[in-house]
């Protein structure tokens, strides 16, 4: 995992100045790559690539970037990891005999020379890529289909910029930083900023799965988009073509592929099923498996304490285990740093930031996470609640304005006793998009006028186009399980959990790998995921059978959560101020994070927004 930057100049300029500018953008991502830095510029001065390295594979200089193809003169900067390097190497004409080192970057560079952008159609891994195709004078940009690795683009009067972080692009003169309505509205609706938007109108995310080509005139052409959900839509709904016993085998294979590295690899281990399954498979694949558990003093000895269960699993697996405890007093003074490390505002990620800090302190540079198990195997309440809500109150929707009227009436009675979302049930239930917003929404549309200027709310809602985009996500799915899986994977997980894993891990120089978030694995499991009965985590029992206690699959689900409300309560000595306002649940924290970005990232607070 690393940080990359690319600049394609479209008008005449000074090459030396471009080198300095690219280096400045690159070095704003220093935490992403503490092990090395590189810079390359073509002889014409039109293209400049920069890279910061976190050395995971091929720790020698042969793995350094930007990496130049000695045959074609093309150049690659790459962030992420490939998990099918052996297969890719074998596909080369000389089966990799001409390679100088053992990095996945070099294999990809040679594969791009031989196959061109088509190599991304089946590539297994998490990646963000900028590739200067020297013979064709084209910049090829690609991002993995799940969107695990971030990549952002900005256009200035001088050219096109790409970088791994939004805040890196904010260092570029000429980038438009005016508030992007969809970014601000999306954040308050979901607790994260949905792609392709950011908080800034001049910076966008490269879409997940997209392979884009940019020419020297600035012309942009999307070559193709690898839709991670395509296997679910294509899977036959009339029968199970994947045996239950094969599910565990495919998961085990994915974990085995994800533990390959030239540095120690650990597993974030809680008392839950997903991380325990990943840890078991990792221990079976590596003789030097390590595990790490984060304990919170406030939870010690309570039903929310993950430590006893995790330590028991680690002992059964025989891993080198570390338990790191976090007390409330440890939190004092880190809030400013935590918010500074956030690349975009998010409701979550605090837990991952702390456990990544502990991982770095223990000497780990790579950690596996159980993220993705809930999405695949129905671990969220949304797998029941969203389909029910999508089929409820459909008669109300047939009467124009009735749902809105009922919402206004009910809001008079909910007050502070219930979640404000209850009042919106008549207005939003009866559709998949509305049901999902009821489930995952932080604030709802009618509440945004208290948070943002009316003009910003209207423009942001229109640009987000949530009814169309959310309904499009579930179109073509053969089962309710597949529909919710699709929504959770490409909205909540992609824009919040995966993004949080990236910034929080990278803040401490830790690469977080997610073997259950793997496009190849999803393709293998798709026929079973759309079949009836819906899949559950019982399908993973063969992995832990005979190793971990069976009650792993029956104990109460707690989730890996920080006591956020208690430790970061707005207005407390550890939390940010919200002007004395008390909000329900995590709403106060969300408001405080947004306000902090207004102070730290040139994002305007409500009183300074247009209108």
Coordinates of C-alpha atoms in Angstrom, one line a residue:
X1 CA 0.0 0.0 0.0
X2 CA 1.4 3.4 -0.9
X3 CA 0.5 6.9 -2.1
X4 CA 0.6 7.9 -5.7
X5 CA 0.3 11.2 -7.6
X6 CA 0.2 11.9 -11.4
X7 CA 0.1 15.1 -13.3
X8 CA -0.6 15.4 -17.1
X9 CA 0.2 18.9 -18.3
X10 CA -2.1 20.1 -21.0
X11 CA -0.5 23.6 -21.7
X12 CA 3.1 24.7 -22.0
X13 CA 4.9 25.0 -18.6
X14 CA 8.1 24.7 -16.7
X15 CA 9.1 21.1 -16.1
X16 CA 11.2 22.0 -13.0
X17 CA 8.2 23.7 -11.4
X18 CA 6.0 20.6 -12.1
X19 CA 8.5 18.4 -10.4
X20 CA 8.4 20.6 -7.3
X21 CA 4.6 20.7 -7.4
X22 CA 4.2 16.9 -7.8
X23 CA 6.7 16.3 -5.0
X24 CA 4.7 18.6 -2.7
X25 CA 1.5 16.7 -3.4
X26 CA 3.3 13.4 -3.0
X27 CA 4.8 14.4 0.4
X28 CA 1.4 15.4 1.8
X29 CA 0.9 11.6 1.8
X30 CA 4.1 10.8 3.7
X31 CA 2.3 8.6 6.2
X32 CA 1.1 6.3 3.3
X33 CA 4.7 5.6 2.3
X34 CA 7.3 6.0 5.0
X35 CA 9.8 3.6 3.4
X36 CA 10.7 5.5 0.3
X37 CA 9.8 8.2 -2.3
X38 CA 10.2 8.5 -6.0
X39 CA 9.6 10.9 -8.9
X40 CA 9.7 10.5 -12.6
X41 CA 9.1 13.0 -15.5
X42 CA 9.1 12.3 -19.2
X43 CA 11.6 14.1 -21.4
X44 CA 8.9 16.5 -22.8
X45 CA 7.9 17.5 -19.3
X46 CA 4.3 16.7 -20.0
X47 CA 3.9 13.8 -17.6
X48 CA 5.1 13.7 -14.0
X49 CA 4.5 10.8 -11.6
X50 CA 5.3 10.6 -7.9
X51 CA 5.1 7.8 -5.3
X52 CA 5.6 7.2 -1.6
X53 CA 6.3 3.6 -0.7
X54 CA 5.2 1.3 2.1
X55 CA 7.4 -1.7 1.3
X56 CA 5.4 -5.0 1.6
X57 CA 6.7 -7.1 -1.3
X58 CA 10.3 -7.0 -2.7
X59 CA 11.7 -4.8 -0.1
X60 CA 14.8 -4.0 -2.2
X61 CA 15.2 -1.2 -4.7
X62 CA 13.8 -3.4 -7.5
X63 CA 10.4 -2.8 -5.9
X64 CA 10.7 1.0 -5.9
X65 CA 8.3 3.3 -7.9
X66 CA 7.7 5.0 -10.2
X67 CA 8.7 1.8 -12.1
X68 CA 9.9 2.1 -15.7
X69 CA 9.4 -0.6 -18.3
X70 CA 12.9 -1.1 -19.8
X71 CA 11.4 -2.4 -23.1
X72 CA 8.6 0.2 -23.9
X73 CA 9.6 3.1 -21.7
X74 CA 6.2 3.1 -20.0
X75 CA 5.9 4.0 -16.3
X76 CA 3.7 2.8 -13.5
X77 CA 2.7 4.0 -10.1
X78 CA 0.6 1.5 -8.2
X79 CA -1.1 1.5 -4.8
X80 CA -2.4 -1.7 -3.4
X81 CA -1.7 -5.5 -3.6
X82 CA -2.3 -8.1 -6.2
X83 CA -3.3 -11.6 -5.1
X84 CA -2.9 -13.5 -8.4
X85 CA 0.7 -12.6 -9.1
X86 CA 1.7 -16.1 -9.9
X87 CA -0.9 -16.6 -12.5
X88 CA -0.2 -13.1 -14.0
X89 CA 3.5 -13.9 -14.1
X90 CA 2.9 -17.2 -15.9
X91 CA 0.9 -15.3 -18.5
X92 CA 3.9 -13.3 -19.6
X93 CA 5.7 -14.5 -22.8
X94 CA 8.8 -15.4 -20.9
X95 CA 6.9 -16.4 -17.7
X96 CA 8.6 -13.6 -15.8
X97 CA 12.2 -14.6 -16.7
X98 CA 13.1 -11.0 -17.5
X99 CA 11.8 -9.5 -14.3
X100 CA 14.4 -7.9 -12.1
X101 CA 12.6 -8.4 -8.8
X102 CA 9.7 -10.1 -7.1
X103 CA 7.2 -7.3 -6.6
X104 CA 3.6 -7.4 -7.9
X105 CA 4.2 -3.9 -9.3
X106 CA 6.8 -5.2 -11.8
X107 CA 4.6 -8.1 -12.9
X108 CA 1.7 -5.7 -13.5
X109 CA 4.0 -3.3 -15.5
X110 CA 5.0 -6.1 -17.8
X111 CA 1.5 -7.5 -18.1
X112 CA 0.3 -4.0 -19.1
X113 CA 2.8 -4.0 -21.9
X114 CA 1.6 -7.3 -23.2
X115 CA -2.1 -7.1 -22.6
X116 CA -2.8 -3.4 -22.3
X117 CA -5.7 -2.2 -20.1
X118 CA -7.6 -5.5 -20.6
X119 CA -5.4 -6.9 -17.8
X120 CA -7.7 -5.2 -15.4
X121 CA -10.8 -7.2 -16.5
X122 CA -9.8 -10.2 -14.3
X123 CA -7.1 -8.8 -12.0
X124 CA -7.4 -10.1 -8.4
X125 CA -6.5 -7.5 -5.8
X126 CA -7.0 -4.1 -4.3
X127 CA -5.5 -1.4 -6.5
X128 CA -5.4 2.2 -7.8
X129 CA -3.1 2.7 -10.8
X130 CA -1.8 5.4 -13.0
X131 CA 0.1 4.0 -16.0
X132 CA 1.8 6.2 -18.6
X133 CA 1.6 4.3 -21.8
X134 CA 4.6 5.8 -23.5
X135 CA 4.2 4.4 -27.1
X136 CA 0.6 5.5 -27.2
X137 CA 1.1 8.7 -25.2
X138 CA -1.9 7.9 -23.0
X139 CA -2.4 8.0 -19.2
X140 CA -4.3 4.9 -18.1
X141 CA -6.1 5.1 -14.8
X142 CA -7.7 2.1 -13.0
X143 CA -9.3 1.3 -9.7
X144 CA -10.3 -2.1 -8.3
X145 CA -14.0 -3.1 -8.7
X146 CA -14.9 -3.0 -5.0
X147 CA -13.3 0.4 -4.6
X148 CA -11.0 -0.7 -1.8
X149 CA -8.2 1.6 -2.8
X150 CA -8.9 5.3 -3.2
X151 CA -8.0 7.4 -6.2
X152 CA -9.1 11.0 -6.9
X153 CA -8.9 13.3 -9.9
X154 CA -8.8 17.1 -10.2
X155 CA -8.6 19.3 -13.3
X156 CA -6.9 22.7 -13.2
X157 CA -6.2 25.2 -16.0
X158 CA -2.8 23.6 -16.5
X159 CA -3.8 19.9 -16.6
X160 CA -5.1 16.8 -14.9
X161 CA -4.0 15.6 -11.4
X162 CA -4.5 12.3 -9.7
X163 CA -3.7 11.3 -6.1
X164 CA -4.5 8.8 -3.5
X165 CA -5.9 11.4 -1.1
X166 CA -8.2 14.4 -1.3
X167 CA -6.1 16.4 1.0
X168 CA -3.1 15.9 -1.2
X169 CA -4.9 17.4 -4.2
X170 CA -5.8 20.4 -2.0
X171 CA -2.1 21.4 -2.2
X172 CA -2.5 21.9 -6.0
X173 CA -2.9 25.5 -7.1
X174 CA -6.0 26.1 -9.1
X175 CA -8.0 23.2 -7.8
X176 CA -11.6 24.4 -7.2
X177 CA -12.4 24.0 -3.5
X178 CA -15.8 25.5 -3.4
X179 CA -18.3 23.4 -1.5
X180 CA -19.7 20.5 -3.5
X181 CA -23.4 20.2 -2.6
X182 CA -23.7 16.5 -3.2
X183 CA -20.7 15.9 -0.9
X184 CA -22.1 17.9 2.0
X185 CA -25.6 16.6 1.7
X186 CA -24.4 13.0 1.2
X187 CA -22.3 13.2 4.4
X188 CA -25.2 14.2 6.5
X189 CA -27.5 11.7 4.9
X190 CA -25.2 8.7 5.4
X191 CA -22.3 9.7 7.7
X192 CA -19.9 9.5 4.8
X193 CA -19.4 11.2 1.4
X194 CA -20.6 8.9 -1.4
X195 CA -18.5 8.5 -4.5
X196 CA -17.8 10.1 -6.9
X197 CA -18.2 13.3 -4.8
X198 CA -16.0 14.9 -2.2
X199 CA -16.6 18.0 -0.2
X200 CA -14.9 20.0 -3.0
X201 CA -16.5 20.7 -6.4
X202 CA -13.1 20.4 -8.2
X203 CA -12.1 16.9 -6.8
X204 CA -13.9 13.6 -7.7
X205 CA -13.3 10.0 -7.0
X206 CA -12.4 7.7 -9.9
X207 CA -15.3 5.3 -10.0
X208 CA -14.7 1.8 -8.5
X209 CA -13.9 -0.7 -11.3
X210 CA -13.3 2.1 -13.9
X211 CA -10.5 1.9 -16.4
X212 CA -10.0 5.3 -18.0
X213 CA -7.7 6.7 -20.6
X214 CA -6.6 10.3 -20.8
X215 CA -4.8 11.7 -23.8
X216 CA -2.3 14.6 -24.0
X217 CA -5.1 17.0 -25.0
X218 CA -7.1 16.2 -21.8
X219 CA -9.6 14.0 -23.6
X220 CA -11.0 11.3 -21.3
X221 CA -12.4 8.0 -22.4
X222 CA -13.8 5.3 -20.1
X223 CA -12.5 2.0 -21.6
X224 CA -14.8 -0.1 -19.4
X225 CA -16.1 -0.4 -15.9
X226 CA -15.7 -3.7 -14.1
X227 CA -19.0 -4.0 -12.2
X228 CA -18.4 -5.9 -9.0
X229 CA -22.1 -6.8 -8.8
X230 CA -22.2 -8.3 -12.2
X231 CA -21.8 -11.9 -10.9
X232 CA -24.8 -11.5 -8.7
X233 CA -27.0 -10.3 -11.6
X234 CA -25.7 -13.1 -13.8
X235 CA -26.0 -15.9 -11.3
X236 CA -28.8 -18.4 -12.0
X237 CA -31.7 -18.1 -9.6
X238 CA -33.3 -21.5 -10.3
X239 CA -30.9 -23.6 -8.4
X240 CA -27.7 -23.8 -6.3
X241 CA -24.6 -24.3 -8.4
X242 CA -22.2 -23.9 -5.5
X243 CA -22.3 -26.6 -2.8
X244 CA -22.3 -25.4 0.7
X245 CA -19.0 -27.1 1.5
X246 CA -17.4 -25.2 -1.4
X247 CA -18.1 -21.9 0.3
X248 CA -15.7 -22.5 3.1
X249 CA -13.1 -23.7 0.6
X250 CA -13.3 -20.5 -1.5
X251 CA -13.1 -18.3 1.6
X252 CA -10.0 -20.3 2.8
X253 CA -8.4 -19.8 -0.6
X254 CA -9.0 -16.1 -0.5
X255 CA -7.4 -15.8 3.0
X256 CA -4.4 -17.8 1.8
X257 CA -3.9 -15.5 -1.1
X258 CA -4.1 -12.4 1.2
X259 CA -1.4 -13.5 3.6
X260 CA 1.4 -13.4 1.0
X261 CA 4.0 -10.7 1.9
X262 CA 7.7 -10.2 2.7
X263 CA 6.9 -8.6 6.1
X264 CA 5.0 -10.0 9.1
X265 CA 1.2 -10.3 8.6
X266 CA -1.3 -10.1 11.4
X267 CA -5.1 -10.4 11.9
X268 CA -7.3 -8.0 13.7
X269 CA -9.1 -10.4 15.9
X270 CA -12.3 -9.8 17.8
X271 CA -14.7 -12.3 19.4
X272 CA -16.8 -12.3 16.3
X273 CA -17.3 -14.9 13.6
X274 CA -15.7 -13.0 10.6
X275 CA -12.4 -12.1 12.2
X276 CA -12.2 -15.6 13.8
X277 CA -12.7 -17.3 10.5
X278 CA -10.0 -15.1 8.9
X279 CA -7.6 -15.7 11.7
X280 CA -8.2 -19.5 11.6
X281 CA -7.5 -19.6 7.9
X282 CA -4.5 -17.4 8.2
X283 CA -3.1 -19.6 11.0
X284 CA -3.6 -22.6 8.8
X285 CA -1.7 -20.9 5.9
X286 CA 1.2 -19.4 7.9
X287 CA 3.4 -20.8 10.6
X288 CA 4.0 -17.4 12.0
X289 CA 0.5 -16.1 12.3
X290 CA 0.0 -13.1 14.5
X291 CA -3.2 -11.7 16.0
X292 CA -4.1 -8.4 17.6
X293 CA -7.1 -7.4 19.8
X294 CA -8.1 -4.0 21.0
X295 CA -9.8 -3.8 24.4
X296 CA -11.6 -0.8 25.7
X297 CA -11.4 -0.1 29.5
X298 CA -15.0 1.1 29.6
X299 CA -16.1 -2.3 28.4
X300 CA -13.8 -4.4 30.5
X301 CA -15.8 -7.2 32.2
X302 CA -19.1 -6.3 30.4
X303 CA -20.9 -8.1 27.6
X304 CA -19.3 -5.7 25.1
X305 CA -15.8 -6.8 26.1
X306 CA -14.3 -8.6 23.1
X307 CA -11.0 -9.5 24.8
X308 CA -11.8 -12.8 26.6
X309 CA -13.3 -14.4 23.5
X310 CA -10.5 -13.1 21.2
X311 CA -7.8 -14.3 23.6
X312 CA -9.4 -17.7 23.9
X313 CA -9.5 -18.0 20.1
X314 CA -5.8 -16.8 19.8
X315 CA -4.8 -19.4 22.3
X316 CA -6.6 -22.2 20.5
X317 CA -5.0 -21.1 17.2
X318 CA -1.5 -20.8 18.7
X319 CA -0.9 -17.4 17.2
X320 CA 1.5 -14.8 18.5
X321 CA -1.2 -12.6 20.2
X322 CA -1.2 -9.0 21.4
X323 CA -3.9 -7.4 23.4
X324 CA -3.8 -3.6 23.5
X325 CA -6.0 -1.8 26.0
X326 CA -7.3 1.7 25.5
X327 CA -8.5 3.8 28.4
X328 CA -10.4 7.1 28.3
X329 CA -7.4 9.0 29.5
X330 CA -5.4 7.7 26.5
X331 CA -7.9 9.4 24.2
X332 CA -7.2 12.9 25.5
X333 CA -5.1 14.9 23.0
X334 CA -5.5 12.5 20.0
X335 CA -8.8 13.9 18.6
X336 CA -7.0 16.6 16.7
X337 CA -4.6 14.1 15.1
X338 CA -7.4 11.6 14.4
X339 CA -9.4 14.3 12.6
X340 CA -6.3 15.5 10.7
X341 CA -5.7 11.9 9.5
X342 CA -9.3 11.6 8.1
X343 CA -9.2 12.3 4.4
X344 CA -12.9 12.9 4.2
X345 CA -15.4 13.3 7.0
X346 CA -16.8 10.0 8.3
X347 CA -19.0 8.9 11.2
X348 CA -16.8 5.8 11.7
X349 CA -13.2 4.8 11.5
X350 CA -12.2 5.7 15.0
X351 CA -11.9 2.0 16.0
X352 CA -9.7 1.2 13.0
X353 CA -7.5 4.2 13.7
X354 CA -6.8 3.0 17.3
X355 CA -6.3 -0.7 16.4
X356 CA -4.0 0.3 13.5
X357 CA -1.9 2.4 15.9
X358 CA -1.6 -0.6 18.1
X359 CA -0.6 -2.8 15.2
X360 CA 2.1 -0.4 14.2
X361 CA 3.4 -0.3 17.7
X362 CA 3.6 -4.1 17.7
X363 CA 5.7 -4.1 14.6
X364 CA 3.0 -5.1 12.0
X365 CA 2.9 -3.5 8.6
X366 CA 0.1 -5.8 7.2
X367 CA -3.1 -6.7 9.0
X368 CA -6.1 -8.8 7.8
X369 CA -9.6 -7.7 8.7
X370 CA -12.9 -9.7 8.8
X371 CA -14.6 -6.8 7.0
X372 CA -17.1 -8.0 4.4
X373 CA -18.4 -11.0 6.2
X374 CA -21.6 -9.3 7.2
X375 CA -22.3 -8.2 3.7
X376 CA -21.8 -11.6 2.2
X377 CA -23.6 -13.7 4.8
X378 CA -26.4 -11.5 6.0
X379 CA -24.9 -10.4 9.3
X380 CA -26.7 -7.0 9.4
X381 CA -30.3 -6.4 10.6
X382 CA -30.8 -4.7 7.2
X383 CA -31.1 -8.1 5.6
X384 CA -34.5 -8.4 7.3
X385 CA -35.6 -4.8 7.8
X386 CA -34.9 -3.4 4.4
X387 CA -37.0 -6.0 2.4
X388 CA -39.8 -5.6 4.9
X389 CA -39.8 -1.8 4.6
X390 CA -39.5 -2.0 0.9
X391 CA -42.8 -3.9 0.7
X392 CA -44.6 -1.9 3.4
X393 CA -47.1 1.0 3.0
X394 CA -47.1 0.8 -0.8
X395 CA -50.7 2.0 -0.8
X396 CA -49.6 5.2 0.9
X397 CA -47.2 5.9 -2.0
X398 CA -50.1 5.8 -4.5
X399 CA -51.6 8.9 -3.1
X400 CA -49.4 11.9 -4.0
X401 CA -48.2 13.9 -1.0
X402 CA -49.8 11.5 1.6
X403 CA -46.5 10.1 2.8
X404 CA -45.1 13.6 3.3
X405 CA -48.2 14.7 5.1
X406 CA -48.1 11.8 7.5
X407 CA -44.4 12.4 8.1
X408 CA -45.1 16.0 9.1
X409 CA -48.0 14.9 11.4
X410 CA -46.0 12.1 13.1
X411 CA -43.0 14.4 13.6
X412 CA -45.2 16.4 16.0
X413 CA -45.4 13.4 18.3
X414 CA -42.0 11.8 18.1
X415 CA -40.2 14.7 19.6
X416 CA -37.0 13.6 21.4
X417 CA -38.5 10.3 22.6
X418 CA -37.9 8.4 19.4
X419 CA -35.6 8.5 16.4
X420 CA -36.8 11.2 14.0
X421 CA -36.6 8.6 11.3
X422 CA -39.8 6.9 12.6
X423 CA -41.8 9.9 11.3
X424 CA -40.4 9.4 7.8
X425 CA -41.5 5.7 7.5
X426 CA -44.8 6.5 5.7
X427 CA -42.9 8.8 3.2
X428 CA -40.0 6.4 2.5
X429 CA -41.3 2.9 3.0
X430 CA -42.6 1.0 0.0
X431 CA -39.4 1.4 -2.2
X432 CA -36.0 -0.1 -2.0
X433 CA -34.3 3.2 -2.0
X434 CA -36.4 4.6 0.7
X435 CA -36.2 1.5 2.8
X436 CA -32.4 1.6 2.6
X437 CA -32.2 5.3 3.5
X438 CA -34.4 4.6 6.5
X439 CA -32.0 1.9 7.6
X440 CA -28.7 3.6 6.9
X441 CA -29.7 7.3 7.0
X442 CA -28.1 9.5 9.6
X443 CA -30.2 12.5 9.0
X444 CA -33.1 12.5 6.5
X445 CA -33.8 15.0 3.8
X446 CA -36.4 17.0 5.6
X447 CA -33.9 17.6 8.5
X448 CA -31.0 18.9 6.4
X449 CA -32.4 22.5 6.4
X450 CA -31.3 22.7 10.0
X451 CA -27.7 21.8 9.0
X452 CA -27.1 23.4 5.6
X453 CA -28.2 26.3 3.5
X454 CA -31.5 25.6 1.6
X455 CA -29.9 26.1 -1.8
X456 CA -27.1 23.7 -0.9
X457 CA -29.6 21.1 0.2
X458 CA -31.7 21.4 -3.0
X459 CA -28.6 21.2 -5.3
X460 CA -27.1 18.3 -3.3
X461 CA -30.2 16.2 -3.3
X462 CA -30.7 16.7 -7.0
X463 CA -27.1 15.8 -7.8
X464 CA -27.1 12.7 -5.6
X465 CA -30.2 11.4 -7.4
X466 CA -30.6 8.8 -4.7
X467 CA -34.0 7.3 -5.8
X468 CA -32.5 6.4 -9.2
X469 CA -29.0 5.4 -8.0
X470 CA -30.2 3.2 -5.1
X471 CA -32.9 1.5 -7.2
X472 CA -30.3 0.9 -10.0
X473 CA -28.2 -0.9 -7.4
X474 CA -30.8 -3.6 -6.8
X475 CA -32.0 -3.9 -10.4
X476 CA -31.6 -7.4 -11.8
X477 CA -31.0 -9.1 -8.5
X478 CA -32.7 -12.4 -8.1
X479 CA -33.2 -12.4 -4.3
X480 CA -33.7 -10.1 -1.4
X481 CA -30.4 -11.2 0.0
X482 CA -28.6 -10.2 -3.1
X483 CA -30.4 -6.8 -3.2
X484 CA -29.3 -6.0 0.4
X485 CA -25.9 -7.4 -0.2
X486 CA -25.5 -5.1 -3.2
X487 CA -26.7 -2.0 -1.3
X488 CA -24.5 -2.7 1.7
X489 CA -21.4 -3.5 -0.4
X490 CA -21.5 -0.6 -2.8
X491 CA -22.8 2.1 -0.5
X492 CA -22.1 1.5 3.2
X493 CA -19.1 -0.7 2.9
X494 CA -17.5 1.0 -0.1
X495 CA -17.9 4.6 1.0
X496 CA -17.5 4.2 4.7
X497 CA -15.9 0.9 5.9
X498 CA -13.4 0.5 3.1
X499 CA -12.5 4.1 3.0
X500 CA -12.1 4.2 6.8
X501 CA -9.8 1.2 6.7
X502 CA -7.6 2.9 4.1
X503 CA -7.1 6.3 5.9
X504 CA -7.0 4.9 9.4
X505 CA -4.5 2.2 8.5
X506 CA -2.4 4.4 6.4
X507 CA -2.2 7.0 9.1
X508 CA 0.0 4.5 10.9
X509 CA 1.8 2.9 8.0
X510 CA -0.4 -0.3 8.2
X511 CA -1.8 -2.0 5.1
X512 CA -5.2 -3.4 5.9
X513 CA -6.2 -6.4 3.7
X514 CA -9.8 -7.6 3.4
X515 CA -10.0 -11.2 2.1
X516 CA -13.8 -11.3 2.4
X517 CA -14.0 -8.2 0.1
X518 CA -12.6 -9.9 -3.0
X519 CA -14.1 -9.7 -6.5
X520 CA -12.9 -13.2 -7.4
X521 CA -14.4 -14.6 -4.2
X522 CA -17.7 -12.8 -4.9
X523 CA -17.8 -14.3 -8.3
X524 CA -17.2 -17.8 -6.9
X525 CA -19.9 -17.5 -4.3
X526 CA -22.5 -15.6 -6.4
X527 CA -24.7 -18.6 -7.3
X528 CA -25.0 -19.5 -3.6
X529 CA -25.6 -15.9 -2.5
X530 CA -28.7 -15.5 -4.7
X531 CA -30.1 -19.0 -3.9
X532 CA -32.7 -20.0 -1.4
X533 CA -32.4 -20.4 1.5
X534 CA -30.3 -17.3 2.0
X535 CA -26.7 -18.0 3.0
X536 CA -25.7 -17.5 6.7
X537 CA -22.4 -17.7 8.5
X538 CA -23.0 -21.3 9.3
X539 CA -21.5 -22.0 5.9
X540 CA -18.2 -20.9 7.4
X541 CA -18.2 -23.5 10.2
X542 CA -16.0 -26.0 8.4
X543 CA -13.1 -23.5 8.7
X544 CA -13.1 -23.3 12.5
X545 CA -14.6 -26.8 13.2
X546 CA -12.4 -28.7 15.6
X547 CA -10.3 -25.6 16.3
X548 CA -12.5 -23.0 17.8
X549 CA -15.6 -23.5 20.1
X550 CA -18.9 -24.0 18.3
X551 CA -20.5 -21.3 20.4
X552 CA -18.6 -18.8 18.2
X553 CA -21.6 -19.1 15.8
X554 CA -24.3 -18.7 18.5
X555 CA -23.0 -16.0 20.9
X556 CA -24.4 -12.5 20.8
X557 CA -23.0 -10.3 18.1
X558 CA -21.3 -7.2 19.6
X559 CA -19.4 -5.7 16.8
X560 CA -16.0 -4.1 17.0
X561 CA -16.9 -0.6 18.3
X562 CA -15.3 2.2 20.3
X563 CA -17.3 3.8 23.1
X564 CA -17.6 6.8 20.8
X565 CA -20.6 8.4 22.5
X566 CA -18.9 8.3 25.9
X567 CA -15.4 9.2 25.0
X568 CA -16.0 11.7 22.2
X569 CA -19.3 13.2 23.5
X570 CA -19.7 16.6 22.0
X571 CA -18.7 19.2 24.6
X572 CA -16.8 16.8 26.8
X573 CA -13.1 17.3 27.5
X574 CA -12.2 14.7 25.0
X575 CA -14.8 15.6 22.3
X576 CA -15.3 18.5 20.0
X577 CA -17.7 21.3 20.7
X578 CA -21.1 21.6 19.0
X579 CA -22.2 24.8 20.7
X580 CA -24.0 23.1 23.5
X581 CA -26.4 21.3 21.2
X582 CA -27.4 17.7 22.2
X583 CA -28.1 15.3 19.4
X584 CA -29.5 11.8 19.4
X585 CA -27.1 8.9 18.9
X586 CA -24.1 9.7 16.8
X587 CA -25.6 12.8 15.2
X588 CA -23.6 15.1 17.5
X589 CA -20.4 13.4 16.6
X590 CA -21.3 13.7 12.9
X591 CA -21.9 17.4 13.2
X592 CA -18.7 17.9 15.1
X593 CA -16.6 16.1 12.5
X594 CA -18.2 18.2 9.7
X595 CA -17.4 21.4 11.6
X596 CA -13.8 20.2 12.2
X597 CA -13.4 19.8 8.5
X598 CA -14.6 23.3 8.0
X599 CA -11.8 24.5 10.2
X600 CA -9.1 22.2 8.9
X601 CA -9.8 21.5 5.3
X602 CA -11.1 24.7 3.9
X603 CA -14.7 23.4 4.0
X604 CA -17.1 26.2 5.0
X605 CA -19.4 25.8 8.0
X606 CA -23.1 26.4 7.7
X607 CA -22.9 30.1 8.3
X608 CA -20.5 30.5 5.4
X609 CA -22.2 28.3 2.9
X610 CA -24.0 29.9 -0.1
X611 CA -27.4 31.2 0.8

